[in-house]
PDB file of C-alpha atoms in Angstrom:
ATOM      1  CA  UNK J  35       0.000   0.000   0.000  1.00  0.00           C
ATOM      2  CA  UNK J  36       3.043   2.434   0.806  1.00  0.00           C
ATOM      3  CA  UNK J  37       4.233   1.490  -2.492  1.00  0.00           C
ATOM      4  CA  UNK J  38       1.241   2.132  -4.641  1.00  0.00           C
ATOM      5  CA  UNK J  39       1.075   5.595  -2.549  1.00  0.00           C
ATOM      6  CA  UNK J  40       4.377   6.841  -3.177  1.00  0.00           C
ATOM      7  CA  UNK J  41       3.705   5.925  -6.878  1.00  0.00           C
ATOM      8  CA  UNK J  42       0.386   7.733  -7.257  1.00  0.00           C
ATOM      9  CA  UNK J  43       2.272  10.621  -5.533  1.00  0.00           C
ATOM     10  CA  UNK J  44       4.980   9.795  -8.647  1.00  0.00           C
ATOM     11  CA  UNK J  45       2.611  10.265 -11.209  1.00  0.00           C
ATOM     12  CA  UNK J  46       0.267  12.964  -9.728  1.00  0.00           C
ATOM     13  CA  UNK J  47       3.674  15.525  -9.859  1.00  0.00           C
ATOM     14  CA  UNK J  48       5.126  13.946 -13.146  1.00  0.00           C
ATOM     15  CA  UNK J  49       1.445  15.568 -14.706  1.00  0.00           C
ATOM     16  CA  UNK J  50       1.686  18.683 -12.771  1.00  0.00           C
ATOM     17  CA  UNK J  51       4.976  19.314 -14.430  1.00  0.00           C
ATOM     18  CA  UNK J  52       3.793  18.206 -17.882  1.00  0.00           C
ATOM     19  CA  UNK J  53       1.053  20.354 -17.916  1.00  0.00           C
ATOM     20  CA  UNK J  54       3.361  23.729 -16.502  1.00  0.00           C
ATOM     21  CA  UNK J  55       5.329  23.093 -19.255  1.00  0.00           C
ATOM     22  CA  UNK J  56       2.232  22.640 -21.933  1.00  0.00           C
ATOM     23  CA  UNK J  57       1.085  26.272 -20.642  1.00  0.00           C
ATOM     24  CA  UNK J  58       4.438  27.428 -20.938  1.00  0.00           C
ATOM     25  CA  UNK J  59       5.130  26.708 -24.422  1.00  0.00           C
ATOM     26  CA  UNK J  60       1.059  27.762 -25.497  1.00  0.00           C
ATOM     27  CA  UNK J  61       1.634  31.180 -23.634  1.00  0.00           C
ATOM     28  CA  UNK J  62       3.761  33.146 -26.110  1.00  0.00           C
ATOM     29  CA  UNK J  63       1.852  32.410 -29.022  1.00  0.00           C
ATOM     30  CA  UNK J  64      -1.594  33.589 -27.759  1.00  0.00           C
ATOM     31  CA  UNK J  65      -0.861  37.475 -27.225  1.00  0.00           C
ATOM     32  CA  UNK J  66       1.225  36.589 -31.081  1.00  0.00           C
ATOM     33  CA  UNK J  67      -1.932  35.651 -32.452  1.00  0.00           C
ATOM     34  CA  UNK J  68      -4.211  38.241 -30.638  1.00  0.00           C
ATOM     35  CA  UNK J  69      -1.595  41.460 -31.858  1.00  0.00           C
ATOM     36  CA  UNK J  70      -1.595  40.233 -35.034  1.00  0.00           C
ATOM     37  CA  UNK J  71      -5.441  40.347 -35.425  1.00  0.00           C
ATOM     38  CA  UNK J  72      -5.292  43.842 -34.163  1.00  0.00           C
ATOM     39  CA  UNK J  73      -2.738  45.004 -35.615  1.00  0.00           C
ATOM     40  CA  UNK J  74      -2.961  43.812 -39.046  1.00  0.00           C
ATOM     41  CA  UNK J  75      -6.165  42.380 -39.896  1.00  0.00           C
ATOM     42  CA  UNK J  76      -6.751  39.701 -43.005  1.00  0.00           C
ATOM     43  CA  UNK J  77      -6.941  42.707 -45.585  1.00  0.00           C
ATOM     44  CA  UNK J  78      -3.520  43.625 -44.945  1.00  0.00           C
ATOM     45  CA  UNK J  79      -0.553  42.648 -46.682  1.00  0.00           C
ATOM     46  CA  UNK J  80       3.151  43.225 -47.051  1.00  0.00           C
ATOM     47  CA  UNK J  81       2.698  44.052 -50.678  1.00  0.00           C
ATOM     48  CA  UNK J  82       3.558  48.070 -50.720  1.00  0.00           C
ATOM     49  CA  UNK J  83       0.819  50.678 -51.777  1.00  0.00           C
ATOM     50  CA  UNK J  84       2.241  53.666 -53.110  1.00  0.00           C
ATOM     51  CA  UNK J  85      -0.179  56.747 -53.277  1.00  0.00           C
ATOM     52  CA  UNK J  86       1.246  59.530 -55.952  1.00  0.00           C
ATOM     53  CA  UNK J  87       0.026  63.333 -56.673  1.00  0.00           C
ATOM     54  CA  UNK J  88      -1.072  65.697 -55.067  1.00  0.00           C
ATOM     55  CA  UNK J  89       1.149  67.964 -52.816  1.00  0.00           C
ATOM     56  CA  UNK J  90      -1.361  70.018 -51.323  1.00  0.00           C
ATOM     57  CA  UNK J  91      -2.715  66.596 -49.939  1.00  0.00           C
ATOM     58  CA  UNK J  92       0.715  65.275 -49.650  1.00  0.00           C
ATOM     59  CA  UNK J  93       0.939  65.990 -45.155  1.00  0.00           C
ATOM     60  CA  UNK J  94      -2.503  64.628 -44.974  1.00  0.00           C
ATOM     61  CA  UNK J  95      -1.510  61.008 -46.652  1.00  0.00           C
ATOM     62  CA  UNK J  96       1.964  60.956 -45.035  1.00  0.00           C
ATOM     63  CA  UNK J  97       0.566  61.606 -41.622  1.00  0.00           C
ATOM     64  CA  UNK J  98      -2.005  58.908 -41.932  1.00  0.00           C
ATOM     65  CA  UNK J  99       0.310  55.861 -43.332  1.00  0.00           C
ATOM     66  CA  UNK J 100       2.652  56.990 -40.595  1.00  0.00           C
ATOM     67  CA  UNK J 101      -0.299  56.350 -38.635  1.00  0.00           C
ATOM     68  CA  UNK J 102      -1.629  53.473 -40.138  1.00  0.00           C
ATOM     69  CA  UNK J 103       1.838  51.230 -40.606  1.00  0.00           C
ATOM     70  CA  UNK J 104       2.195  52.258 -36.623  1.00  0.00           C
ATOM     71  CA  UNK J 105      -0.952  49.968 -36.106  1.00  0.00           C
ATOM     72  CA  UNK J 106      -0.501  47.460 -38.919  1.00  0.00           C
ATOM     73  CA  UNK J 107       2.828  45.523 -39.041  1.00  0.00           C
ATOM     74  CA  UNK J 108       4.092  44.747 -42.420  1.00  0.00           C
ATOM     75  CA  UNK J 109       1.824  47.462 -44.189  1.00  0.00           C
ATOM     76  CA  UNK J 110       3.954  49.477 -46.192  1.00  0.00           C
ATOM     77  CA  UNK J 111       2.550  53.178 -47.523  1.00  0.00           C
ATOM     78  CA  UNK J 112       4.805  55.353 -49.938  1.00  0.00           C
ATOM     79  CA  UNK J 113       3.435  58.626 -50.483  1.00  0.00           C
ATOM     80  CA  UNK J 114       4.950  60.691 -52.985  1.00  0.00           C
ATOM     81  CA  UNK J 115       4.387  64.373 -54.652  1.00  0.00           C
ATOM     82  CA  UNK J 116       4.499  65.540 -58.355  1.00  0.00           C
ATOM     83  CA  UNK J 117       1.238  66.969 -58.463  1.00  0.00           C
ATOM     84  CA  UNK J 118      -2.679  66.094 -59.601  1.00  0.00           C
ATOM     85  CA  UNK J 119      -2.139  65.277 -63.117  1.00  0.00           C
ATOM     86  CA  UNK J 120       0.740  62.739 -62.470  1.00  0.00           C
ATOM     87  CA  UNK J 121      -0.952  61.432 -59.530  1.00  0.00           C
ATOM     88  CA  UNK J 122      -4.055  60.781 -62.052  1.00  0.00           C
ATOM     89  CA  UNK J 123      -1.937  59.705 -64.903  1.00  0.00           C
ATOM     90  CA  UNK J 124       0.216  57.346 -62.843  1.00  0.00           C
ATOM     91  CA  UNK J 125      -2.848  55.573 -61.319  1.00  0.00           C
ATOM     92  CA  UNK J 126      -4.648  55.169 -64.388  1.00  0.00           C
ATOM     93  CA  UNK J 127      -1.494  53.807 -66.111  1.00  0.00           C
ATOM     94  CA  UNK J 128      -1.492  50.918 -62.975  1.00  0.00           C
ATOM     95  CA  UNK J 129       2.094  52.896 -61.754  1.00  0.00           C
ATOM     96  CA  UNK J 130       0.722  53.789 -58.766  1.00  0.00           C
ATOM     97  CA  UNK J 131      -1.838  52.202 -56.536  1.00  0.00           C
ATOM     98  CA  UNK J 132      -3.844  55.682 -55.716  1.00  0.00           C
ATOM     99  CA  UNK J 133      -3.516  58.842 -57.105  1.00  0.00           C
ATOM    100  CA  UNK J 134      -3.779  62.196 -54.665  1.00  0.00           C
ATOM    101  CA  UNK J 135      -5.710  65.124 -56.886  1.00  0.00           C
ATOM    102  CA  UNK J 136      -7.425  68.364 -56.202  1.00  0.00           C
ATOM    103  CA  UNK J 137      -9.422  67.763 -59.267  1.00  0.00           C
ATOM    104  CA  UNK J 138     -12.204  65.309 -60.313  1.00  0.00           C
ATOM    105  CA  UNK J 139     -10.417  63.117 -63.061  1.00  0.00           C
ATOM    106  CA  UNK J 140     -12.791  64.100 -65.239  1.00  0.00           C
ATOM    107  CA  UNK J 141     -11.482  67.605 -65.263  1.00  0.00           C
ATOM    108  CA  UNK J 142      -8.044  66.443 -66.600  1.00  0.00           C
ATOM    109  CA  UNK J 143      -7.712  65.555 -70.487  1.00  0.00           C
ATOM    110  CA  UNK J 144      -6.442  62.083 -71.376  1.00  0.00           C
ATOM    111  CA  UNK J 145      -7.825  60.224 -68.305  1.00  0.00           C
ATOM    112  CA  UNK J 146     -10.094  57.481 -68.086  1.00  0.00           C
ATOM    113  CA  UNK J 147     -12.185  58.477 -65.671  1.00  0.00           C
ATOM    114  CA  UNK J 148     -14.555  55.788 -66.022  1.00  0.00           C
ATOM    115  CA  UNK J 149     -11.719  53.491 -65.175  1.00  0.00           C
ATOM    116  CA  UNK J 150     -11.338  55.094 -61.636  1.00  0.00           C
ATOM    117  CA  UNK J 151     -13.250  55.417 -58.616  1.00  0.00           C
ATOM    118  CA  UNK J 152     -12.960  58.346 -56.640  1.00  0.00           C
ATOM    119  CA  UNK J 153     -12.467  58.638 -52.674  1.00  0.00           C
ATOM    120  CA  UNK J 154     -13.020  61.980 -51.430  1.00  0.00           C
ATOM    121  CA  UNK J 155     -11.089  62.138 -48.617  1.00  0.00           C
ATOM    122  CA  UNK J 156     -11.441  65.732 -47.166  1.00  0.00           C
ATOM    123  CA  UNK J 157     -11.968  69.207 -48.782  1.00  0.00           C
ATOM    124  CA  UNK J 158      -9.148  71.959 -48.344  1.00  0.00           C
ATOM    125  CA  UNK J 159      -9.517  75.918 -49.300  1.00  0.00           C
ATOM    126  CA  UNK J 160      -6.790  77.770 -51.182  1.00  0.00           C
ATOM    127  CA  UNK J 161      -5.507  81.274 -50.823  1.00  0.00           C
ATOM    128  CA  UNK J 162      -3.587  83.803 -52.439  1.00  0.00           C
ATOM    129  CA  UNK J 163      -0.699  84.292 -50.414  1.00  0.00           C
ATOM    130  CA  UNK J 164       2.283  87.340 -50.017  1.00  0.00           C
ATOM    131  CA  UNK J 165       5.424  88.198 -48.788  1.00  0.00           C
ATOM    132  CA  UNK J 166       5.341  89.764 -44.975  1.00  0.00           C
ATOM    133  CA  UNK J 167       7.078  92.749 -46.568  1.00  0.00           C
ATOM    134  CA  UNK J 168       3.198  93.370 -48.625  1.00  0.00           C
ATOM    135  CA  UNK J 169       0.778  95.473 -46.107  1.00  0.00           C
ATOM    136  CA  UNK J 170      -2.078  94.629 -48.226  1.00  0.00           C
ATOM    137  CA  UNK J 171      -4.437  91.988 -46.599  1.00  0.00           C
ATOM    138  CA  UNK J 172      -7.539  92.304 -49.161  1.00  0.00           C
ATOM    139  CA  UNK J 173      -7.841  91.857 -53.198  1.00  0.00           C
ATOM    140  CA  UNK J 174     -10.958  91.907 -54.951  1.00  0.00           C
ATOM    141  CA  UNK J 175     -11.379  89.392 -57.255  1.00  0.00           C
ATOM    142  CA  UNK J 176     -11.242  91.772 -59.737  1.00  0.00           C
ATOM    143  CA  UNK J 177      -7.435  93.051 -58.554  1.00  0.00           C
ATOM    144  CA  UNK J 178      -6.926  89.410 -58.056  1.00  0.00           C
ATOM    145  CA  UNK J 179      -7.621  88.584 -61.760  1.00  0.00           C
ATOM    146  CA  UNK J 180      -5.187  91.868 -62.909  1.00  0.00           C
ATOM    147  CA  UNK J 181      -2.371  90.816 -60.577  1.00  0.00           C
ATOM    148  CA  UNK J 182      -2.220  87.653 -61.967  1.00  0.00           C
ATOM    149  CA  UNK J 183      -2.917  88.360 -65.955  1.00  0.00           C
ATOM    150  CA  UNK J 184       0.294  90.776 -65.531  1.00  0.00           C
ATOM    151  CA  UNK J 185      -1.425  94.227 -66.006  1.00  0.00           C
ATOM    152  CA  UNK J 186      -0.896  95.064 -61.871  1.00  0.00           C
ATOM    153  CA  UNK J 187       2.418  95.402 -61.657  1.00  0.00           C
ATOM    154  CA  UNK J 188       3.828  97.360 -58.550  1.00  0.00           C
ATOM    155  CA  UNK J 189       1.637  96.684 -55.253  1.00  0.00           C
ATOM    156  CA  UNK J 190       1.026 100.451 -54.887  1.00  0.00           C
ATOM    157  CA  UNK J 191      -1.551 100.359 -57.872  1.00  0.00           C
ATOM    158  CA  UNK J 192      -3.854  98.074 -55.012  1.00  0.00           C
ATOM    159  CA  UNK J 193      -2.956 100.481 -51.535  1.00  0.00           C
ATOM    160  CA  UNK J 194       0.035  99.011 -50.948  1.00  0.00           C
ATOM    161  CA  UNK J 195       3.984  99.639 -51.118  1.00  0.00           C
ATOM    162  CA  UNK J 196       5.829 100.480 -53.810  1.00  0.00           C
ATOM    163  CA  UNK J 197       6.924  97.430 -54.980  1.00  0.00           C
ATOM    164  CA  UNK J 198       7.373  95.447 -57.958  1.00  0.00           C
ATOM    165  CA  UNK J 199       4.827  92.011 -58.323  1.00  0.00           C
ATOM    166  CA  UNK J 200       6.587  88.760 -58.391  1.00  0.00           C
ATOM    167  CA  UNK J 201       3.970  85.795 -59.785  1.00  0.00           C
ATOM    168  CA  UNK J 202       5.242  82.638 -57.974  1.00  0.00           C
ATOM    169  CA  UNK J 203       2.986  79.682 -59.910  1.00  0.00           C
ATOM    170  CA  UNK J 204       2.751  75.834 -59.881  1.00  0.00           C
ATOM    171  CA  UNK J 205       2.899  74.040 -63.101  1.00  0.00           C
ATOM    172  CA  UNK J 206      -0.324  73.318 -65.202  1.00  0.00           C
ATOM    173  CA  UNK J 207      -0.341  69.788 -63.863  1.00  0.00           C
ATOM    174  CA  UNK J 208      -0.981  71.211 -60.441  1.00  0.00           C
ATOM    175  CA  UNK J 209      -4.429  70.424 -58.993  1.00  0.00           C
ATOM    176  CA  UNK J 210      -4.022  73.665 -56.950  1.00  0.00           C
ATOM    177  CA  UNK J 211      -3.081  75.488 -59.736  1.00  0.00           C
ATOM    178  CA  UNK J 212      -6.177  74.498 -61.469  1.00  0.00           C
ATOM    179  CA  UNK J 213      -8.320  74.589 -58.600  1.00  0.00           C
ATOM    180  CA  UNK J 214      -7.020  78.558 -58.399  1.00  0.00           C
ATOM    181  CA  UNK J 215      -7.176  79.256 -62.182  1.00  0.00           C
ATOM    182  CA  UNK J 216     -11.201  78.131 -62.114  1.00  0.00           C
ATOM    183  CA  UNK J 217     -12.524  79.790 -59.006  1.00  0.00           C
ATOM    184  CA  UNK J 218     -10.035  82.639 -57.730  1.00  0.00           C
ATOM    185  CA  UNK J 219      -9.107  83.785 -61.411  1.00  0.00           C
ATOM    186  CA  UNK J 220     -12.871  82.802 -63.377  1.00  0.00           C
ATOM    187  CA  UNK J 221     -10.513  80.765 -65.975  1.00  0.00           C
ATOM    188  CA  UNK J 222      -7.853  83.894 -67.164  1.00  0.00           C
ATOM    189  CA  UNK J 223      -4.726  82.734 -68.151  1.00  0.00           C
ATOM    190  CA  UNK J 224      -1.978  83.756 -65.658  1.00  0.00           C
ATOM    191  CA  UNK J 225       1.066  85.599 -66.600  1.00  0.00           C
ATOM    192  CA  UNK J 226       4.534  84.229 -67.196  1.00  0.00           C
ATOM    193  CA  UNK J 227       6.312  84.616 -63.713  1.00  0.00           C
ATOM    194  CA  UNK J 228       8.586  81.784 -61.173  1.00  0.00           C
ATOM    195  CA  UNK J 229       6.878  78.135 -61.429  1.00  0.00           C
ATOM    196  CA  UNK J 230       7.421  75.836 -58.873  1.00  0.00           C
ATOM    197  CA  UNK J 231       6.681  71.736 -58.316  1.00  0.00           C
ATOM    198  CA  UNK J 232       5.614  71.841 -54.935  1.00  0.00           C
ATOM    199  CA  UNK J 233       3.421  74.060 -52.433  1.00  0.00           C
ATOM    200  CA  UNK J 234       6.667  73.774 -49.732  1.00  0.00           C
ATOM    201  CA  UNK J 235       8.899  75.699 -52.280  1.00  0.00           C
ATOM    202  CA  UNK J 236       6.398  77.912 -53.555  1.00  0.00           C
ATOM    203  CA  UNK J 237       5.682  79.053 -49.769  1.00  0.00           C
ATOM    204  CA  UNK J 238       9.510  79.554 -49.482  1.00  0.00           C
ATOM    205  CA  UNK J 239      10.237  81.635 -52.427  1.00  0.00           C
ATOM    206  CA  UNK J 240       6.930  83.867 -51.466  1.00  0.00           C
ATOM    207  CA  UNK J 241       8.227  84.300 -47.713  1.00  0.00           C
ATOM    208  CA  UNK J 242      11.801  84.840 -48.704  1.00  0.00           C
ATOM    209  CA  UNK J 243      11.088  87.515 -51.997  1.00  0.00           C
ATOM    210  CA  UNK J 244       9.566  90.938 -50.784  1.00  0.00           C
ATOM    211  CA  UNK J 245       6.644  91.570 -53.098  1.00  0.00           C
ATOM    212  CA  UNK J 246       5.566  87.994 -54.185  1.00  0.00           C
ATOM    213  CA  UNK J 247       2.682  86.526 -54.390  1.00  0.00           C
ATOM    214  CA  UNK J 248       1.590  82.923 -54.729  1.00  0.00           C
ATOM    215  CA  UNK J 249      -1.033  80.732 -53.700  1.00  0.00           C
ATOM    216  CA  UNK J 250      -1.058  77.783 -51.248  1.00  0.00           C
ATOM    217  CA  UNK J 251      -4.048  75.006 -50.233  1.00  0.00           C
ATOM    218  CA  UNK J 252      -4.393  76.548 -46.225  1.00  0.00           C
ATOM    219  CA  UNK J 253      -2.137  72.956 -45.067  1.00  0.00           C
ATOM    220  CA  UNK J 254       0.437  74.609 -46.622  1.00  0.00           C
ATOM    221  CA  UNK J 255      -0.072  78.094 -45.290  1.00  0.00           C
ATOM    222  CA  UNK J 256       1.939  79.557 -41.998  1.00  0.00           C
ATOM    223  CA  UNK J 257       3.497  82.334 -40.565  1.00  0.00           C
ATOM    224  CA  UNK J 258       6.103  82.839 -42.384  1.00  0.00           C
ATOM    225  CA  UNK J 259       3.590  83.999 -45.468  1.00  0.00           C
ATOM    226  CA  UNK J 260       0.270  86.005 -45.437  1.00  0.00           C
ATOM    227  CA  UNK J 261      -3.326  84.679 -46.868  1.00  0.00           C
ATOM    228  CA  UNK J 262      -5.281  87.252 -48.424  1.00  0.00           C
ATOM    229  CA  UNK J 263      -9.292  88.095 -47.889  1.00  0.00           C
ATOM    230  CA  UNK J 264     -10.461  87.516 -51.296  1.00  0.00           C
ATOM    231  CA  UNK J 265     -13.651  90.167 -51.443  1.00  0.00           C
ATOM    232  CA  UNK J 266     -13.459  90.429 -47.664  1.00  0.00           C
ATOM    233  CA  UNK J 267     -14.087  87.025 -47.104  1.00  0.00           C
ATOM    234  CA  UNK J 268     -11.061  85.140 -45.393  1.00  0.00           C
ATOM    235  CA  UNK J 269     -10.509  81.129 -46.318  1.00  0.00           C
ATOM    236  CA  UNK J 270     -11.773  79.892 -43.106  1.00  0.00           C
ATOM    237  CA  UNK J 271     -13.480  76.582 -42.296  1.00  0.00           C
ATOM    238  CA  UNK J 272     -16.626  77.889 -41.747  1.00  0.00           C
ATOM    239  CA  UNK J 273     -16.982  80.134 -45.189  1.00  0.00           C
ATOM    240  CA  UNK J 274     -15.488  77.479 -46.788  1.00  0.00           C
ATOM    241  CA  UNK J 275     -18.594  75.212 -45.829  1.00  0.00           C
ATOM    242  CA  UNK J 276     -20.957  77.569 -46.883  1.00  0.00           C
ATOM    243  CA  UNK J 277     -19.255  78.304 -50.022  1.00  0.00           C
ATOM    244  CA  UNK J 278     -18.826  82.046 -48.771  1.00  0.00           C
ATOM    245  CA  UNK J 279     -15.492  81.626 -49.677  1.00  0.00           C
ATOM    246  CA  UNK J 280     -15.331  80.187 -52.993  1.00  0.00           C
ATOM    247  CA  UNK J 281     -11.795  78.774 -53.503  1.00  0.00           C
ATOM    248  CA  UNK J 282     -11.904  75.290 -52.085  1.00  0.00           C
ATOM    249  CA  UNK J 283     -11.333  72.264 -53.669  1.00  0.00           C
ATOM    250  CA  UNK J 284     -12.222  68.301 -52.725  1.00  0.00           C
ATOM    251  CA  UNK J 285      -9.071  66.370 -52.634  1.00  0.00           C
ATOM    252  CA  UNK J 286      -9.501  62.949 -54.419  1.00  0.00           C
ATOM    253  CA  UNK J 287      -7.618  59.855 -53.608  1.00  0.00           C
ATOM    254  CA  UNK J 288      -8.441  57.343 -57.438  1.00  0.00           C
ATOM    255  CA  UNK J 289      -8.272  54.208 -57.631  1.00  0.00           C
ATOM    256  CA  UNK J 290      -8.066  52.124 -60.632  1.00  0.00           C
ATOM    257  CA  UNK J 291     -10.947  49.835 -60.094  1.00  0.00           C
ATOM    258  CA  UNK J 292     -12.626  48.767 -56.479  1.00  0.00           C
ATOM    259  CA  UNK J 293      -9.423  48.881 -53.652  1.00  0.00           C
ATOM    260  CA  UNK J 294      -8.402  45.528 -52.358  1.00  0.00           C
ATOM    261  CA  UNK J 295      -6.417  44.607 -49.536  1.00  0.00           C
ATOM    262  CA  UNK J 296      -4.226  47.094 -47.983  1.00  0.00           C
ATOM    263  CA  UNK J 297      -5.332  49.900 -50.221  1.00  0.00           C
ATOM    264  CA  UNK J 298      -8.906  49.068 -48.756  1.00  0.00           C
ATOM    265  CA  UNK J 299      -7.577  48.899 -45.375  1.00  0.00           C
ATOM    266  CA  UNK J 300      -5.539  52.385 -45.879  1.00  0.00           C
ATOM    267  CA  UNK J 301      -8.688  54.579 -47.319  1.00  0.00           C
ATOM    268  CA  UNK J 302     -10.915  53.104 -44.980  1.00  0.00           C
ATOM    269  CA  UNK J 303      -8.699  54.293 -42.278  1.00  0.00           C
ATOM    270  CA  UNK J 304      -8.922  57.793 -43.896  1.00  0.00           C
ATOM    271  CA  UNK J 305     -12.207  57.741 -43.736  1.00  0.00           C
ATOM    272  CA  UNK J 306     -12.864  57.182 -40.585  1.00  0.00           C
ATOM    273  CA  UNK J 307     -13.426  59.188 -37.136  1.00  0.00           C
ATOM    274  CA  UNK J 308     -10.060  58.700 -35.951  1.00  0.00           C
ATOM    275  CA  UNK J 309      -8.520  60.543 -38.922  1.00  0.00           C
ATOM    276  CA  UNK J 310     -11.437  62.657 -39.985  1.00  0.00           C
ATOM    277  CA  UNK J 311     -12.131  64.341 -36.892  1.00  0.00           C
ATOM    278  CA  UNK J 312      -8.461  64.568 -35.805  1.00  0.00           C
ATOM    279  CA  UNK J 313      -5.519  64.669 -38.164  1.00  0.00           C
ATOM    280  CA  UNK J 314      -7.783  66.019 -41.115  1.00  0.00           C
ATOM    281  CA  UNK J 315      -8.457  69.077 -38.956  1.00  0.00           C
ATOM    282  CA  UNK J 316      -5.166  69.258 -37.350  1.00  0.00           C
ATOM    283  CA  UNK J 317      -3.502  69.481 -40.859  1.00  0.00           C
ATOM    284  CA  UNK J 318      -5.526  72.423 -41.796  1.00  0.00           C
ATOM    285  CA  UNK J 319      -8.087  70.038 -44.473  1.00  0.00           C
ATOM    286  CA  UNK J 320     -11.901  69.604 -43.575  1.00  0.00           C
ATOM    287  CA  UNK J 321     -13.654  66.598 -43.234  1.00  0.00           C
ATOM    288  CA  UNK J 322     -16.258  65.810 -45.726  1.00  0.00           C
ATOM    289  CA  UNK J 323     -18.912  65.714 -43.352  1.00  0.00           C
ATOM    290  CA  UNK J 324     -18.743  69.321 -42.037  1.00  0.00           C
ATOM    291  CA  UNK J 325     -19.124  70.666 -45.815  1.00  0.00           C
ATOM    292  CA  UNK J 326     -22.813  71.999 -46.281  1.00  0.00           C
ATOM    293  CA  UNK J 327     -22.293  72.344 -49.826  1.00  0.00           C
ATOM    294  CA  UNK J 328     -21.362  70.375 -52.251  1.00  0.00           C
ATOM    295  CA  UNK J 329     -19.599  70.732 -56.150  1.00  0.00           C
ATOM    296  CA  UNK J 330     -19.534  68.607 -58.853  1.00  0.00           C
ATOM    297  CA  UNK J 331     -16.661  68.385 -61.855  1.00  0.00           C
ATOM    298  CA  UNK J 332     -18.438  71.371 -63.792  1.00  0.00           C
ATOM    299  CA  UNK J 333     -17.940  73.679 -61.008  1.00  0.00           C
ATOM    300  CA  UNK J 334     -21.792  73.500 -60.268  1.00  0.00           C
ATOM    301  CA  UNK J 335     -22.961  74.215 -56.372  1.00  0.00           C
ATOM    302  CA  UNK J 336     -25.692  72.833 -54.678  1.00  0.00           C
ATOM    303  CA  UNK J 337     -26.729  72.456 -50.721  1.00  0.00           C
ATOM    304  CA  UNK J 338     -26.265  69.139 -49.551  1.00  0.00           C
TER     305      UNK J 338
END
């Protein structure tokens, strides 16, 4: 009896010990499993997504895939400038996975835009913009259009200093550029003057060359340059929703077909509160939902 004792005690601690070590080994691999279901989710994958265009958009998509690869391991984002038109081009030619654009694709010749479907990510006003060295704070649109056409040329003809006007443009691929041309300048042509890739560069050479003037999407705008009242009305959030202020544009993210996988995942992730109703606003963008108007690719205005 002592002996089948001491062996039932035998066995009872063998199992003890057999079963510490089965919880052991199981341990690690639960939280593994659990993070990555959080973290990455079945949509994503390692394959990269590369989102191309716009640069008035461009610290709106950068902050959010910083974001979004922070909370999905092995999701890789590249976000890269060059403007509406080659953000447009690039996705419709399969170069890119999404293309960034201040403009409806249909506004831009030689793309498909039947081939694309549009995600409207946020809606961002544009300004004229000036040295610090230029007192004036107000243009008609009228003064606006003159300035820009080349027959303003010294800031005194408009109540301010006697200096000479230096145009500072983007390129004609520029979303902003476009978005400016239709609703700040009613479609005239702008005079020959500096032209400039991006909205960071532009901003410097208006800040840095006494007398410029430029124009920026409001991300782009701070104090180192001045936004000007357009009519009296300043580009603020509220008379941009309202349409008050006119020069506003939607910015676009295409993509060529329905978005699978991480692309999915990514403009989901744009879309929702987290971004929207944070980092959208932060950034100086609005989010869709506050806009109480609403435009289509003709320019035409209606309430929502």
């Amino acid at each position: 009896m002592k002996k089948l004792g001491k062996m039932l005690m035998v066995l009872t601690f063998a199992g003890a010990l057999l079963a510490g070590c089965g919880s052991n080994n199981a341990a690690p691999a639960q939280p593994e499993q659990q993070g990555n279901a959080q973290n990455t989710g079945s949509s994503v994958s390692g394959e990269p997504v590369t989102a191309v265009g716009s640069t008035a958009l461009q610290p709106l998509v950068e902050q959010a895939a910083k974001d979004f690869m922070a909370k999905n391991q092995g999701a890789q984002i590249q976000v890269q400038g060059g403007g509406s038109g080659t953000g447009l081009s690039q996705v419709a030619s399969g170069a890119a996975t999404i293309g960034n654009s201040d403009i409806f694709a249909e506004e831009k010749q030689g793309i498909p835009a039947n081939e694309l479907v549009d995600h409207k990510v946020a809606v961002v006003g544009m300004a004229a913009v000036v040295s610090p060295k230029v007192t004036v704070d107000n243009l008609t649109k009228q003064q606006l259009i003159d300035i820009f056409t080349g027959k303003i040329t010294n800031w005194k003809e408009v109540g301010g200093p006697d200096l000479k006007v230096t145009l500072v443009n983007r390129p004609k691929s520029s979303g902003t550029r476009a978005t400016f041309h239709k609703f700040a300048l009613d479609g005239h042509d702008e005079a020959e003057g500096i032209t400039e890739d991006s909205s960071g560069t532009v901003r410097k050479i208006v800040a840095e060359t006494p007398g410029a003037i430029g124009y920026l999407a409001l991300s782009y705008i701070d104090n180192s340059v001045k936004a000007l009242k357009l009519d009296g009305v300043e580009a603020t959030a509220e008379n941009i929703t309202t349409n008050k202020y006119p020069v506003w544009a939607y910015e676009h993210m295409y993509t060529k077909g329905e978005p699978t996988g991480t692309a999915k995942a990514f403009l989901d992730f744009i879309l929702s509160d987290e971004v929207q109703k944070k980092t959208v606003k932060d950034l100086g963008f609005l989010p869709i939902t506050d806009m109480k108007m609403e435009r289509d690719a003709q320019g035409n205005v209606t309430q929502k």
